[in-house]
Short mmCIF file of N, CA, C and O in Angstrom, two decimals:
data_model
loop_
_atom_site.label_atom_id
_atom_site.label_comp_id
_atom_site.label_asym_id
_atom_site.label_seq_id
_atom_site.Cartn_x
_atom_site.Cartn_y
_atom_site.Cartn_z
N MET P 1 16.25 -7.80 -6.25
CA MET P 1 14.98 -7.90 -5.57
C MET P 1 15.18 -7.69 -4.08
O MET P 1 16.14 -8.13 -3.51
N SER P 2 14.21 -7.01 -3.49
CA SER P 2 14.25 -6.79 -2.06
C SER P 2 12.81 -6.72 -1.55
O SER P 2 12.00 -5.97 -2.08
N VAL P 3 12.48 -7.55 -0.57
CA VAL P 3 11.14 -7.54 0.00
C VAL P 3 11.18 -6.84 1.34
O VAL P 3 12.02 -7.16 2.19
N MET P 4 10.29 -5.87 1.49
CA MET P 4 10.18 -5.13 2.76
C MET P 4 8.80 -5.34 3.31
O MET P 4 7.83 -5.38 2.56
N ARG P 5 8.70 -5.44 4.64
CA ARG P 5 7.41 -5.66 5.29
C ARG P 5 7.14 -4.58 6.32
O ARG P 5 8.00 -4.23 7.12
N ASP P 6 5.92 -4.07 6.27
CA ASP P 6 5.40 -3.20 7.32
C ASP P 6 4.20 -3.93 7.90
O ASP P 6 3.45 -4.58 7.15
N ALA P 7 4.02 -3.86 9.21
CA ALA P 7 2.93 -4.58 9.85
C ALA P 7 2.43 -3.82 11.06
O ALA P 7 3.16 -3.02 11.66
N ILE P 8 1.16 -4.09 11.40
CA ILE P 8 0.55 -3.45 12.57
C ILE P 8 -0.57 -4.33 13.09
O ILE P 8 -1.24 -5.01 12.30
N LEU P 9 -0.77 -4.36 14.40
CA LEU P 9 -1.91 -5.03 15.01
C LEU P 9 -3.01 -4.01 15.21
O LEU P 9 -2.77 -2.93 15.78
N ILE P 10 -4.21 -4.35 14.75
CA ILE P 10 -5.34 -3.43 14.84
C ILE P 10 -6.47 -4.14 15.58
O ILE P 10 -6.81 -5.29 15.27
N SER P 11 -7.06 -3.45 16.54
CA SER P 11 -8.18 -4.00 17.31
C SER P 11 -9.48 -3.79 16.55
O SER P 11 -10.31 -2.95 16.91
N ALA P 12 -9.62 -4.53 15.47
CA ALA P 12 -10.81 -4.48 14.62
C ALA P 12 -10.84 -5.76 13.81
O ALA P 12 -9.82 -6.46 13.69
N SER P 13 -11.98 -6.06 13.24
CA SER P 13 -12.11 -7.28 12.46
C SER P 13 -11.39 -7.15 11.12
O SER P 13 -11.24 -6.04 10.59
N PRO P 14 -10.96 -8.28 10.56
CA PRO P 14 -10.33 -8.23 9.24
C PRO P 14 -11.26 -7.60 8.19
O PRO P 14 -10.81 -6.87 7.32
N GLU P 15 -12.56 -7.88 8.30
CA GLU P 15 -13.52 -7.33 7.33
C GLU P 15 -13.58 -5.81 7.38
O GLU P 15 -13.63 -5.15 6.34
N THR P 16 -13.57 -5.25 8.59
CA THR P 16 -13.61 -3.79 8.75
C THR P 16 -12.38 -3.15 8.12
O THR P 16 -12.48 -2.18 7.37
N ILE P 17 -11.22 -3.71 8.40
CA ILE P 17 -9.97 -3.14 7.90
C ILE P 17 -9.87 -3.34 6.38
O ILE P 17 -9.48 -2.41 5.65
N TYR P 18 -10.23 -4.52 5.90
CA TYR P 18 -10.19 -4.80 4.47
C TYR P 18 -11.08 -3.82 3.71
O TYR P 18 -10.70 -3.30 2.66
N ARG P 19 -12.27 -3.56 4.24
CA ARG P 19 -13.20 -2.64 3.58
C ARG P 19 -12.57 -1.25 3.44
O ARG P 19 -12.67 -0.62 2.38
N LEU P 20 -11.91 -0.76 4.47
CA LEU P 20 -11.23 0.54 4.40
C LEU P 20 -10.06 0.52 3.43
O LEU P 20 -9.91 1.41 2.60
N ALA P 21 -9.23 -0.51 3.55
CA ALA P 21 -7.99 -0.56 2.75
C ALA P 21 -8.25 -0.82 1.28
O ALA P 21 -7.53 -0.29 0.43
N SER P 22 -9.26 -1.59 0.95
CA SER P 22 -9.51 -1.93 -0.46
C SER P 22 -10.19 -0.80 -1.22
O SER P 22 -10.18 -0.79 -2.45
N ALA P 23 -10.74 0.18 -0.52
CA ALA P 23 -11.42 1.32 -1.16
C ALA P 23 -10.41 2.43 -1.42
O ALA P 23 -10.51 3.54 -0.90
N THR P 24 -9.43 2.14 -2.27
CA THR P 24 -8.35 3.11 -2.51
C THR P 24 -8.84 4.42 -3.09
O THR P 24 -8.21 5.45 -2.90
N GLN P 25 -9.99 4.40 -3.77
CA GLN P 25 -10.53 5.64 -4.32
C GLN P 25 -10.83 6.65 -3.21
O GLN P 25 -10.90 7.85 -3.46
N ASP P 26 -10.95 6.19 -1.96
CA ASP P 26 -11.24 7.07 -0.82
C ASP P 26 -9.99 7.48 -0.04
O ASP P 26 -10.07 8.27 0.89
N TRP P 27 -8.83 6.94 -0.40
CA TRP P 27 -7.64 7.16 0.41
C TRP P 27 -7.27 8.64 0.57
O TRP P 27 -6.88 9.05 1.66
N ALA P 28 -7.39 9.42 -0.46
CA ALA P 28 -7.00 10.84 -0.34
C ALA P 28 -7.89 11.57 0.67
O ALA P 28 -7.45 12.52 1.31
N ALA P 29 -9.11 11.09 0.85
CA ALA P 29 -10.03 11.72 1.81
C ALA P 29 -9.76 11.26 3.24
O ALA P 29 -10.06 12.00 4.19
N ILE P 30 -9.18 10.07 3.42
CA ILE P 30 -8.99 9.55 4.78
C ILE P 30 -7.53 9.45 5.22
O ILE P 30 -7.25 9.27 6.40
N LEU P 31 -6.59 9.56 4.26
CA LEU P 31 -5.17 9.47 4.59
C LEU P 31 -4.50 10.81 4.29
O LEU P 31 -4.34 11.16 3.12
N PRO P 32 -4.12 11.57 5.30
CA PRO P 32 -3.59 12.92 5.09
C PRO P 32 -2.35 13.01 4.20
O PRO P 32 -2.12 14.04 3.57
N HIS P 33 -1.55 11.96 4.12
CA HIS P 33 -0.33 11.99 3.31
C HIS P 33 -0.59 11.65 1.84
O HIS P 33 0.32 11.72 1.02
N TYR P 34 -1.83 11.30 1.49
CA TYR P 34 -2.17 11.07 0.08
C TYR P 34 -2.72 12.35 -0.52
O TYR P 34 -3.59 12.99 0.04
N ARG P 35 -2.18 12.71 -1.69
CA ARG P 35 -2.61 13.93 -2.38
C ARG P 35 -3.82 13.67 -3.26
O ARG P 35 -4.73 14.48 -3.33
N PHE P 36 -3.83 12.55 -3.96
CA PHE P 36 -5.00 12.15 -4.75
C PHE P 36 -4.90 10.69 -5.13
O PHE P 36 -3.83 10.09 -5.12
N VAL P 37 -6.07 10.12 -5.45
CA VAL P 37 -6.17 8.78 -6.03
C VAL P 37 -7.26 8.88 -7.10
O VAL P 37 -8.38 9.29 -6.81
N ARG P 38 -6.90 8.53 -8.32
CA ARG P 38 -7.85 8.58 -9.44
C ARG P 38 -7.98 7.19 -10.06
O ARG P 38 -6.97 6.57 -10.40
N VAL P 39 -9.21 6.74 -10.20
CA VAL P 39 -9.46 5.45 -10.84
C VAL P 39 -9.45 5.68 -12.36
O VAL P 39 -10.24 6.46 -12.88
N LEU P 40 -8.54 5.00 -13.05
CA LEU P 40 -8.42 5.13 -14.50
C LEU P 40 -9.22 4.06 -15.24
O LEU P 40 -9.75 4.32 -16.31
N GLU P 41 -9.27 2.86 -14.66
CA GLU P 41 -10.03 1.74 -15.23
C GLU P 41 -10.59 0.94 -14.07
O GLU P 41 -9.97 0.84 -13.02
N ARG P 42 -11.77 0.36 -14.30
CA ARG P 42 -12.33 -0.52 -13.27
C ARG P 42 -13.03 -1.67 -13.96
O ARG P 42 -13.79 -1.48 -14.89
N ASP P 43 -12.77 -2.90 -13.46
CA ASP P 43 -13.41 -4.09 -13.97
C ASP P 43 -13.57 -5.06 -12.79
O ASP P 43 -12.64 -5.81 -12.47
N GLY P 44 -14.70 -5.01 -12.13
CA GLY P 44 -14.93 -5.86 -10.96
C GLY P 44 -13.97 -5.54 -9.84
O GLY P 44 -13.88 -4.40 -9.39
N GLU P 45 -13.22 -6.54 -9.40
CA GLU P 45 -12.27 -6.38 -8.29
C GLU P 45 -10.90 -5.89 -8.77
O GLU P 45 -9.97 -5.80 -7.98
N ARG P 46 -10.78 -5.59 -10.06
CA ARG P 46 -9.53 -5.08 -10.63
C ARG P 46 -9.72 -3.63 -11.04
O ARG P 46 -10.76 -3.25 -11.58
N GLN P 47 -8.72 -2.83 -10.74
CA GLN P 47 -8.75 -1.44 -11.20
C GLN P 47 -7.33 -0.95 -11.42
O GLN P 47 -6.38 -1.48 -10.87
N VAL P 48 -7.22 0.06 -12.27
CA VAL P 48 -5.95 0.75 -12.47
C VAL P 48 -6.13 2.14 -11.89
O VAL P 48 -7.12 2.83 -12.17
N ILE P 49 -5.19 2.53 -11.03
CA ILE P 49 -5.31 3.78 -10.30
C ILE P 49 -4.06 4.63 -10.42
O ILE P 49 -2.95 4.11 -10.46
N ASP P 50 -4.27 5.92 -10.50
CA ASP P 50 -3.21 6.92 -10.49
C ASP P 50 -3.17 7.44 -9.06
O ASP P 50 -4.19 7.93 -8.55
N MET P 51 -2.04 7.31 -8.39
CA MET P 51 -1.94 7.65 -6.97
C MET P 51 -0.82 8.66 -6.74
O MET P 51 0.21 8.60 -7.42
N ALA P 52 -1.02 9.53 -5.76
CA ALA P 52 0.02 10.48 -5.38
C ALA P 52 -0.02 10.67 -3.87
O ALA P 52 -1.08 10.83 -3.27
N ALA P 53 1.16 10.63 -3.28
CA ALA P 53 1.31 10.82 -1.84
C ALA P 53 2.48 11.77 -1.62
O ALA P 53 3.12 12.23 -2.56
N SER P 54 2.73 12.04 -0.35
CA SER P 54 3.88 12.88 0.01
C SER P 54 4.72 12.16 1.03
O SER P 54 4.21 11.54 1.96
N ARG P 55 6.02 12.27 0.85
CA ARG P 55 6.99 11.80 1.85
C ARG P 55 7.59 13.08 2.39
O ARG P 55 8.52 13.64 1.80
N GLY P 56 7.01 13.56 3.50
CA GLY P 56 7.42 14.87 3.97
C GLY P 56 7.00 15.91 2.95
O GLY P 56 5.85 15.96 2.53
N PHE P 57 7.96 16.70 2.50
CA PHE P 57 7.65 17.71 1.48
C PHE P 57 7.88 17.20 0.06
O PHE P 57 7.65 17.92 -0.91
N ILE P 58 8.29 15.94 -0.08
CA ILE P 58 8.60 15.38 -1.40
C ILE P 58 7.37 14.68 -1.97
O ILE P 58 6.87 13.71 -1.39
N PRO P 59 6.87 15.15 -3.12
CA PRO P 59 5.72 14.48 -3.74
C PRO P 59 6.17 13.23 -4.50
O PRO P 59 7.22 13.23 -5.13
N VAL P 60 5.38 12.17 -4.41
CA VAL P 60 5.62 10.95 -5.18
C VAL P 60 4.32 10.58 -5.89
O VAL P 60 3.23 10.86 -5.38
N ARG P 61 4.46 9.96 -7.06
CA ARG P 61 3.28 9.62 -7.86
C ARG P 61 3.57 8.34 -8.63
O ARG P 61 4.69 8.12 -9.09
N TRP P 62 2.53 7.51 -8.80
CA TRP P 62 2.67 6.28 -9.54
C TRP P 62 1.30 5.82 -10.02
O TRP P 62 0.27 6.28 -9.55
N THR P 63 1.30 4.90 -10.97
CA THR P 63 0.09 4.24 -11.45
C THR P 63 0.24 2.77 -11.09
O THR P 63 1.33 2.20 -11.24
N ALA P 64 -0.84 2.18 -10.61
CA ALA P 64 -0.79 0.78 -10.19
C ALA P 64 -2.04 0.04 -10.62
O ALA P 64 -3.12 0.63 -10.72
N GLU P 65 -1.87 -1.24 -10.87
CA GLU P 65 -3.01 -2.12 -11.05
C GLU P 65 -3.31 -2.72 -9.68
O GLU P 65 -2.40 -3.20 -8.99
N GLN P 66 -4.56 -2.67 -9.27
CA GLN P 66 -4.99 -3.19 -7.98
C GLN P 66 -5.94 -4.34 -8.20
O GLN P 66 -6.86 -4.25 -9.01
N ARG P 67 -5.73 -5.43 -7.47
CA ARG P 67 -6.64 -6.58 -7.52
C ARG P 67 -7.06 -6.91 -6.09
O ARG P 67 -6.22 -7.26 -5.26
N ASN P 68 -8.35 -6.78 -5.83
CA ASN P 68 -8.90 -7.10 -4.51
C ASN P 68 -9.41 -8.53 -4.53
O ASN P 68 -10.05 -8.96 -5.48
N ASP P 69 -9.14 -9.26 -3.46
CA ASP P 69 -9.68 -10.61 -3.29
C ASP P 69 -10.43 -10.64 -1.96
O ASP P 69 -9.83 -10.87 -0.90
N PRO P 70 -11.74 -10.36 -1.99
CA PRO P 70 -12.50 -10.30 -0.74
C PRO P 70 -12.61 -11.64 -0.04
O PRO P 70 -12.77 -11.68 1.18
N VAL P 71 -12.50 -12.75 -0.76
CA VAL P 71 -12.59 -14.07 -0.13
C VAL P 71 -11.31 -14.35 0.66
O VAL P 71 -11.36 -14.71 1.84
N ALA P 72 -10.17 -14.19 0.03
CA ALA P 72 -8.88 -14.41 0.71
C ALA P 72 -8.49 -13.22 1.57
O ALA P 72 -7.55 -13.30 2.35
N ARG P 73 -9.21 -12.10 1.42
CA ARG P 73 -8.91 -10.84 2.10
C ARG P 73 -7.46 -10.42 1.83
O ARG P 73 -6.67 -10.22 2.76
N THR P 74 -7.13 -10.29 0.55
CA THR P 74 -5.84 -9.74 0.15
C THR P 74 -6.08 -8.62 -0.85
O THR P 74 -7.10 -8.60 -1.54
N ILE P 75 -5.13 -7.71 -0.89
CA ILE P 75 -5.14 -6.63 -1.87
C ILE P 75 -3.76 -6.65 -2.51
O ILE P 75 -2.75 -6.53 -1.81
N ALA P 76 -3.72 -6.81 -3.82
CA ALA P 76 -2.45 -6.87 -4.54
C ALA P 76 -2.34 -5.67 -5.48
O ALA P 76 -3.30 -5.32 -6.16
N PHE P 77 -1.18 -5.05 -5.48
CA PHE P 77 -0.89 -3.95 -6.38
C PHE P 77 0.34 -4.31 -7.21
O PHE P 77 1.28 -4.92 -6.69
N ARG P 78 0.33 -3.90 -8.46
CA ARG P 78 1.51 -3.99 -9.31
C ARG P 78 1.74 -2.59 -9.86
O ARG P 78 0.89 -2.04 -10.56
N HIS P 79 2.88 -1.99 -9.51
CA HIS P 79 3.17 -0.63 -9.95
C HIS P 79 3.54 -0.63 -11.43
O HIS P 79 4.44 -1.35 -11.85
N LEU P 80 2.83 0.19 -12.19
CA LEU P 80 3.00 0.25 -13.64
C LEU P 80 3.88 1.40 -14.08
O LEU P 80 4.51 1.34 -15.14
N THR P 81 3.89 2.49 -13.31
CA THR P 81 4.69 3.67 -13.64
C THR P 81 5.31 4.23 -12.37
O THR P 81 5.01 3.80 -11.27
N GLY P 82 6.16 5.22 -12.54
CA GLY P 82 6.83 5.86 -11.41
C GLY P 82 8.15 5.19 -11.12
O GLY P 82 8.53 4.20 -11.75
N TRP P 83 8.86 5.72 -10.13
CA TRP P 83 10.17 5.17 -9.79
C TRP P 83 10.06 3.80 -9.16
O TRP P 83 11.06 3.09 -9.04
N THR P 84 8.85 3.36 -8.78
CA THR P 84 8.64 2.02 -8.24
C THR P 84 8.04 1.06 -9.28
O THR P 84 7.55 -0.01 -8.92
N ARG P 85 8.10 1.44 -10.56
CA ARG P 85 7.57 0.57 -11.62
C ARG P 85 8.14 -0.84 -11.48
O ARG P 85 9.35 -1.03 -11.27
N GLY P 86 7.25 -1.82 -11.55
CA GLY P 86 7.65 -3.22 -11.40
C GLY P 86 7.50 -3.75 -9.99
O GLY P 86 7.58 -4.96 -9.77
N MET P 87 7.25 -2.87 -9.02
CA MET P 87 7.10 -3.31 -7.63
C MET P 87 5.75 -3.99 -7.46
O MET P 87 4.74 -3.55 -7.99
N ASN P 88 5.75 -5.09 -6.71
CA ASN P 88 4.52 -5.78 -6.33
C ASN P 88 4.29 -5.56 -4.85
O ASN P 88 5.24 -5.63 -4.05
N VAL P 89 3.05 -5.28 -4.50
CA VAL P 89 2.68 -5.00 -3.11
C VAL P 89 1.53 -5.93 -2.74
O VAL P 89 0.59 -6.09 -3.51
N LEU P 90 1.61 -6.54 -1.56
CA LEU P 90 0.54 -7.43 -1.12
C LEU P 90 0.14 -7.09 0.31
O LEU P 90 0.98 -7.10 1.22
N TRP P 91 -1.14 -6.77 0.49
CA TRP P 91 -1.73 -6.55 1.81
C TRP P 91 -2.37 -7.87 2.26
O TRP P 91 -3.09 -8.50 1.49
N ARG P 92 -2.16 -8.22 3.56
CA ARG P 92 -2.81 -9.40 4.15
C ARG P 92 -3.45 -8.99 5.48
O ARG P 92 -2.92 -8.12 6.18
N PHE P 93 -4.53 -9.68 5.82
CA PHE P 93 -5.30 -9.38 7.03
C PHE P 93 -5.51 -10.69 7.78
O PHE P 93 -6.34 -11.50 7.40
N GLU P 94 -4.75 -10.89 8.85
CA GLU P 94 -4.75 -12.16 9.57
C GLU P 94 -5.36 -11.99 10.96
O GLU P 94 -4.82 -11.25 11.80
N PRO P 95 -6.48 -12.69 11.24
CA PRO P 95 -7.10 -12.58 12.58
C PRO P 95 -6.16 -13.07 13.67
O PRO P 95 -5.47 -14.08 13.49
N ARG P 96 -6.13 -12.34 14.76
CA ARG P 96 -5.34 -12.70 15.94
C ARG P 96 -6.20 -12.46 17.18
O ARG P 96 -6.07 -11.43 17.83
N GLY P 97 -7.13 -13.33 17.44
CA GLY P 97 -8.06 -13.13 18.54
C GLY P 97 -8.98 -11.95 18.22
O GLY P 97 -9.62 -11.91 17.19
N ALA P 98 -9.00 -10.97 19.12
CA ALA P 98 -9.83 -9.77 18.93
C ALA P 98 -9.12 -8.74 18.04
O ALA P 98 -9.66 -7.66 17.82
N GLN P 99 -7.93 -9.07 17.59
CA GLN P 99 -7.17 -8.14 16.76
C GLN P 99 -6.93 -8.74 15.37
O GLN P 99 -7.20 -9.91 15.13
N THR P 100 -6.39 -7.90 14.49
CA THR P 100 -6.02 -8.34 13.16
C THR P 100 -4.60 -7.87 12.88
O THR P 100 -4.28 -6.69 13.11
N LEU P 101 -3.76 -8.77 12.42
CA LEU P 101 -2.41 -8.41 11.98
C LEU P 101 -2.51 -8.03 10.50
O LEU P 101 -2.91 -8.84 9.67
N VAL P 102 -2.18 -6.78 10.22
CA VAL P 102 -2.19 -6.30 8.84
C VAL P 102 -0.74 -6.18 8.39
O VAL P 102 0.06 -5.50 9.05
N THR P 103 -0.40 -6.85 7.29
CA THR P 103 0.95 -6.75 6.76
C THR P 103 0.89 -6.23 5.33
O THR P 103 -0.05 -6.52 4.59
N ILE P 104 1.90 -5.45 5.00
CA ILE P 104 2.09 -4.98 3.63
C ILE P 104 3.50 -5.40 3.22
O ILE P 104 4.48 -4.97 3.83
N ASP P 105 3.59 -6.25 2.21
CA ASP P 105 4.88 -6.66 1.66
C ASP P 105 5.12 -5.92 0.36
O ASP P 105 4.25 -5.91 -0.52
N HIS P 106 6.29 -5.30 0.25
CA HIS P 106 6.70 -4.60 -0.97
C HIS P 106 7.86 -5.38 -1.57
O HIS P 106 8.90 -5.52 -0.94
N ASP P 107 7.66 -5.87 -2.77
CA ASP P 107 8.69 -6.60 -3.51
C ASP P 107 9.24 -5.64 -4.56
O ASP P 107 8.62 -5.41 -5.59
N VAL P 108 10.38 -5.03 -4.25
CA VAL P 108 10.95 -3.98 -5.09
C VAL P 108 11.93 -4.60 -6.09
O VAL P 108 12.82 -5.35 -5.71
N ARG P 109 11.74 -4.25 -7.36
CA ARG P 109 12.62 -4.75 -8.42
C ARG P 109 12.99 -3.57 -9.31
O ARG P 109 12.10 -2.90 -9.82
N PHE P 110 14.25 -3.36 -9.49
CA PHE P 110 14.71 -2.33 -10.41
C PHE P 110 15.24 -3.00 -11.66
O PHE P 110 15.82 -4.09 -11.60
N ALA P 111 15.06 -2.35 -12.80
CA ALA P 111 15.47 -2.92 -14.09
C ALA P 111 16.97 -3.16 -14.13
O ALA P 111 17.43 -4.17 -14.63
N SER P 112 17.74 -2.24 -13.60
CA SER P 112 19.20 -2.39 -13.63
C SER P 112 19.67 -3.12 -12.38
O SER P 112 19.36 -2.71 -11.27
N PRO P 113 20.45 -4.18 -12.54
CA PRO P 113 20.93 -4.91 -11.37
C PRO P 113 22.03 -4.18 -10.61
O PRO P 113 22.32 -4.50 -9.46
N ILE P 114 22.63 -3.17 -11.23
CA ILE P 114 23.73 -2.46 -10.59
C ILE P 114 23.18 -1.66 -9.40
O ILE P 114 22.34 -0.79 -9.55
N ALA P 115 23.65 -2.02 -8.24
CA ALA P 115 23.28 -1.36 -6.99
C ALA P 115 21.79 -1.45 -6.68
O ALA P 115 21.28 -0.72 -5.85
N SER P 116 21.07 -2.37 -7.33
CA SER P 116 19.62 -2.43 -7.14
C SER P 116 19.23 -2.82 -5.72
O SER P 116 18.26 -2.29 -5.18
N ARG P 117 19.94 -3.73 -5.10
CA ARG P 117 19.62 -4.12 -3.71
C ARG P 117 19.78 -2.92 -2.78
O ARG P 117 18.95 -2.67 -1.92
N TRP P 118 20.87 -2.20 -2.93
CA TRP P 118 21.12 -1.04 -2.07
C TRP P 118 20.07 0.04 -2.30
O TRP P 118 19.51 0.59 -1.36
N LEU P 119 19.78 0.35 -3.56
CA LEU P 119 18.76 1.35 -3.88
C LEU P 119 17.39 0.93 -3.37
O LEU P 119 16.65 1.73 -2.80
N ALA P 120 17.05 -0.35 -3.56
CA ALA P 120 15.74 -0.85 -3.12
C ALA P 120 15.59 -0.72 -1.61
O ALA P 120 14.56 -0.27 -1.12
N LYS P 121 16.62 -1.09 -0.87
CA LYS P 121 16.51 -1.04 0.59
C LYS P 121 16.60 0.37 1.14
O LYS P 121 15.75 0.80 1.90
N HIS P 122 17.64 1.09 0.78
CA HIS P 122 17.92 2.36 1.45
C HIS P 122 17.17 3.56 0.88
O HIS P 122 16.75 4.43 1.64
N VAL P 123 17.04 3.63 -0.41
CA VAL P 123 16.37 4.80 -1.01
C VAL P 123 14.87 4.53 -1.13
O VAL P 123 14.05 5.20 -0.52
N ALA P 124 14.52 3.51 -1.92
CA ALA P 124 13.09 3.22 -2.11
C ALA P 124 12.46 2.76 -0.80
O ALA P 124 11.43 3.29 -0.38
N GLY P 125 13.07 1.78 -0.16
CA GLY P 125 12.47 1.17 1.03
C GLY P 125 12.47 2.03 2.27
O GLY P 125 11.42 2.44 2.76
N ASP P 126 13.64 2.29 2.80
CA ASP P 126 13.74 3.00 4.08
C ASP P 126 13.23 4.43 4.00
O ASP P 126 12.56 4.90 4.92
N PHE P 127 13.52 5.12 2.93
CA PHE P 127 13.17 6.53 2.87
C PHE P 127 11.75 6.78 2.38
O PHE P 127 11.02 7.57 2.97
N PHE P 128 11.32 6.11 1.31
CA PHE P 128 10.01 6.39 0.74
C PHE P 128 8.95 5.37 1.16
O PHE P 128 7.94 5.73 1.76
N ILE P 129 9.15 4.12 0.80
CA ILE P 129 8.10 3.11 0.97
C ILE P 129 7.73 2.93 2.43
O ILE P 129 6.54 2.97 2.78
N HIS P 130 8.70 2.71 3.30
CA HIS P 130 8.38 2.49 4.72
C HIS P 130 7.66 3.69 5.31
O HIS P 130 6.69 3.53 6.06
N ASP P 131 8.09 4.88 5.00
CA ASP P 131 7.45 6.08 5.54
C ASP P 131 5.98 6.15 5.15
O ASP P 131 5.11 6.35 6.00
N ILE P 132 5.68 5.97 3.88
CA ILE P 132 4.30 6.07 3.40
C ILE P 132 3.47 4.90 3.93
O ILE P 132 2.33 5.09 4.39
N ALA P 133 4.02 3.68 3.91
CA ALA P 133 3.28 2.51 4.40
C ALA P 133 2.99 2.62 5.90
O ALA P 133 1.88 2.30 6.34
N ALA P 134 3.97 3.07 6.68
CA ALA P 134 3.77 3.21 8.13
C ALA P 134 2.68 4.23 8.44
O ALA P 134 1.83 4.01 9.32
N LYS P 135 2.67 5.34 7.72
CA LYS P 135 1.62 6.35 7.92
C LYS P 135 0.26 5.79 7.51
O LYS P 135 -0.75 6.05 8.18
N THR P 136 0.22 5.03 6.42
CA THR P 136 -1.03 4.43 5.96
C THR P 136 -1.57 3.46 7.00
O THR P 136 -2.75 3.53 7.38
N LEU P 137 -0.72 2.58 7.51
CA LEU P 137 -1.17 1.61 8.51
C LEU P 137 -1.60 2.28 9.81
O LEU P 137 -2.61 1.88 10.42
N ALA P 138 -0.87 3.29 10.25
CA ALA P 138 -1.23 3.99 11.49
C ALA P 138 -2.60 4.64 11.37
O ALA P 138 -3.42 4.58 12.30
N ARG P 139 -2.87 5.26 10.24
CA ARG P 139 -4.17 5.91 10.04
C ARG P 139 -5.29 4.87 9.88
O ARG P 139 -6.39 5.06 10.40
N MET P 140 -5.00 3.76 9.18
CA MET P 140 -5.99 2.69 9.06
C MET P 140 -6.35 2.14 10.44
O MET P 140 -7.51 1.81 10.71
N LYS P 141 -5.36 2.04 11.32
CA LYS P 141 -5.60 1.58 12.69
C LYS P 141 -6.60 2.49 13.40
O LYS P 141 -7.58 2.03 13.99
N VAL P 142 -6.36 3.80 13.34
CA VAL P 142 -7.26 4.76 13.99
C VAL P 142 -8.67 4.64 13.43
O VAL P 142 -9.66 4.57 14.18
N LEU P 143 -8.79 4.61 12.11
CA LEU P 143 -10.11 4.56 11.48
C LEU P 143 -10.83 3.24 11.74
O LEU P 143 -12.04 3.24 12.04
N ALA P 144 -10.13 2.13 11.63
CA ALA P 144 -10.76 0.82 11.82
C ALA P 144 -11.18 0.62 13.27
O ALA P 144 -12.27 0.09 13.55
N GLU P 145 -10.34 1.04 14.21
CA GLU P 145 -10.70 0.88 15.62
C GLU P 145 -11.88 1.77 15.99
O GLU P 145 -12.74 1.38 16.78
N ALA P 146 -11.98 2.95 15.41
CA ALA P 146 -13.13 3.83 15.65
C ALA P 146 -14.39 3.23 15.03
O ALA P 146 -15.47 3.29 15.63
N ALA P 147 -14.27 2.63 13.86
CA ALA P 147 -15.43 2.03 13.18
C ALA P 147 -15.87 0.74 13.86
O ALA P 147 -17.03 0.35 13.76
N ASN P 148 -14.97 0.09 14.55
CA ASN P 148 -15.24 -1.18 15.21
C ASN P 148 -15.96 -1.00 16.54
O ASN P 148 -16.41 -1.96 17.12
N ASP P 149 -16.02 0.21 17.03
CA ASP P 149 -16.67 0.45 18.35
C ASP P 149 -18.14 0.11 18.34
O ASP P 149 -18.82 0.14 17.40
#
């Protein structure tokens, strides 16, 4: 197991950022590094989504279960397929005065314990997950701050 965190301070309300981030069906339209997001199942605040992004020229794809909690303002994902199968992701939105601290925690678990910590940190984490998460947060910052004006 290896937990990785990406975080950013955004000059917008938690509600504004949560609204953008929880609408994953719109991500391909607002996040340039996402190739597509398809909703496969939807039941209230829970949905199963097929997602595809790019890490540079390398395409990545996975299916995840997403659970939105608008009261706690959290978004939880559990990866069901892809090379990140079994990974849990949690978005949090914490008010900090006029800003909001947005964190994304990735809990990476590989089925095989052999070299799993190294693979989780260096291959999955540093090369793929951090790159995509950092781009997602940077773009959410631009969009939320523009919407907050």
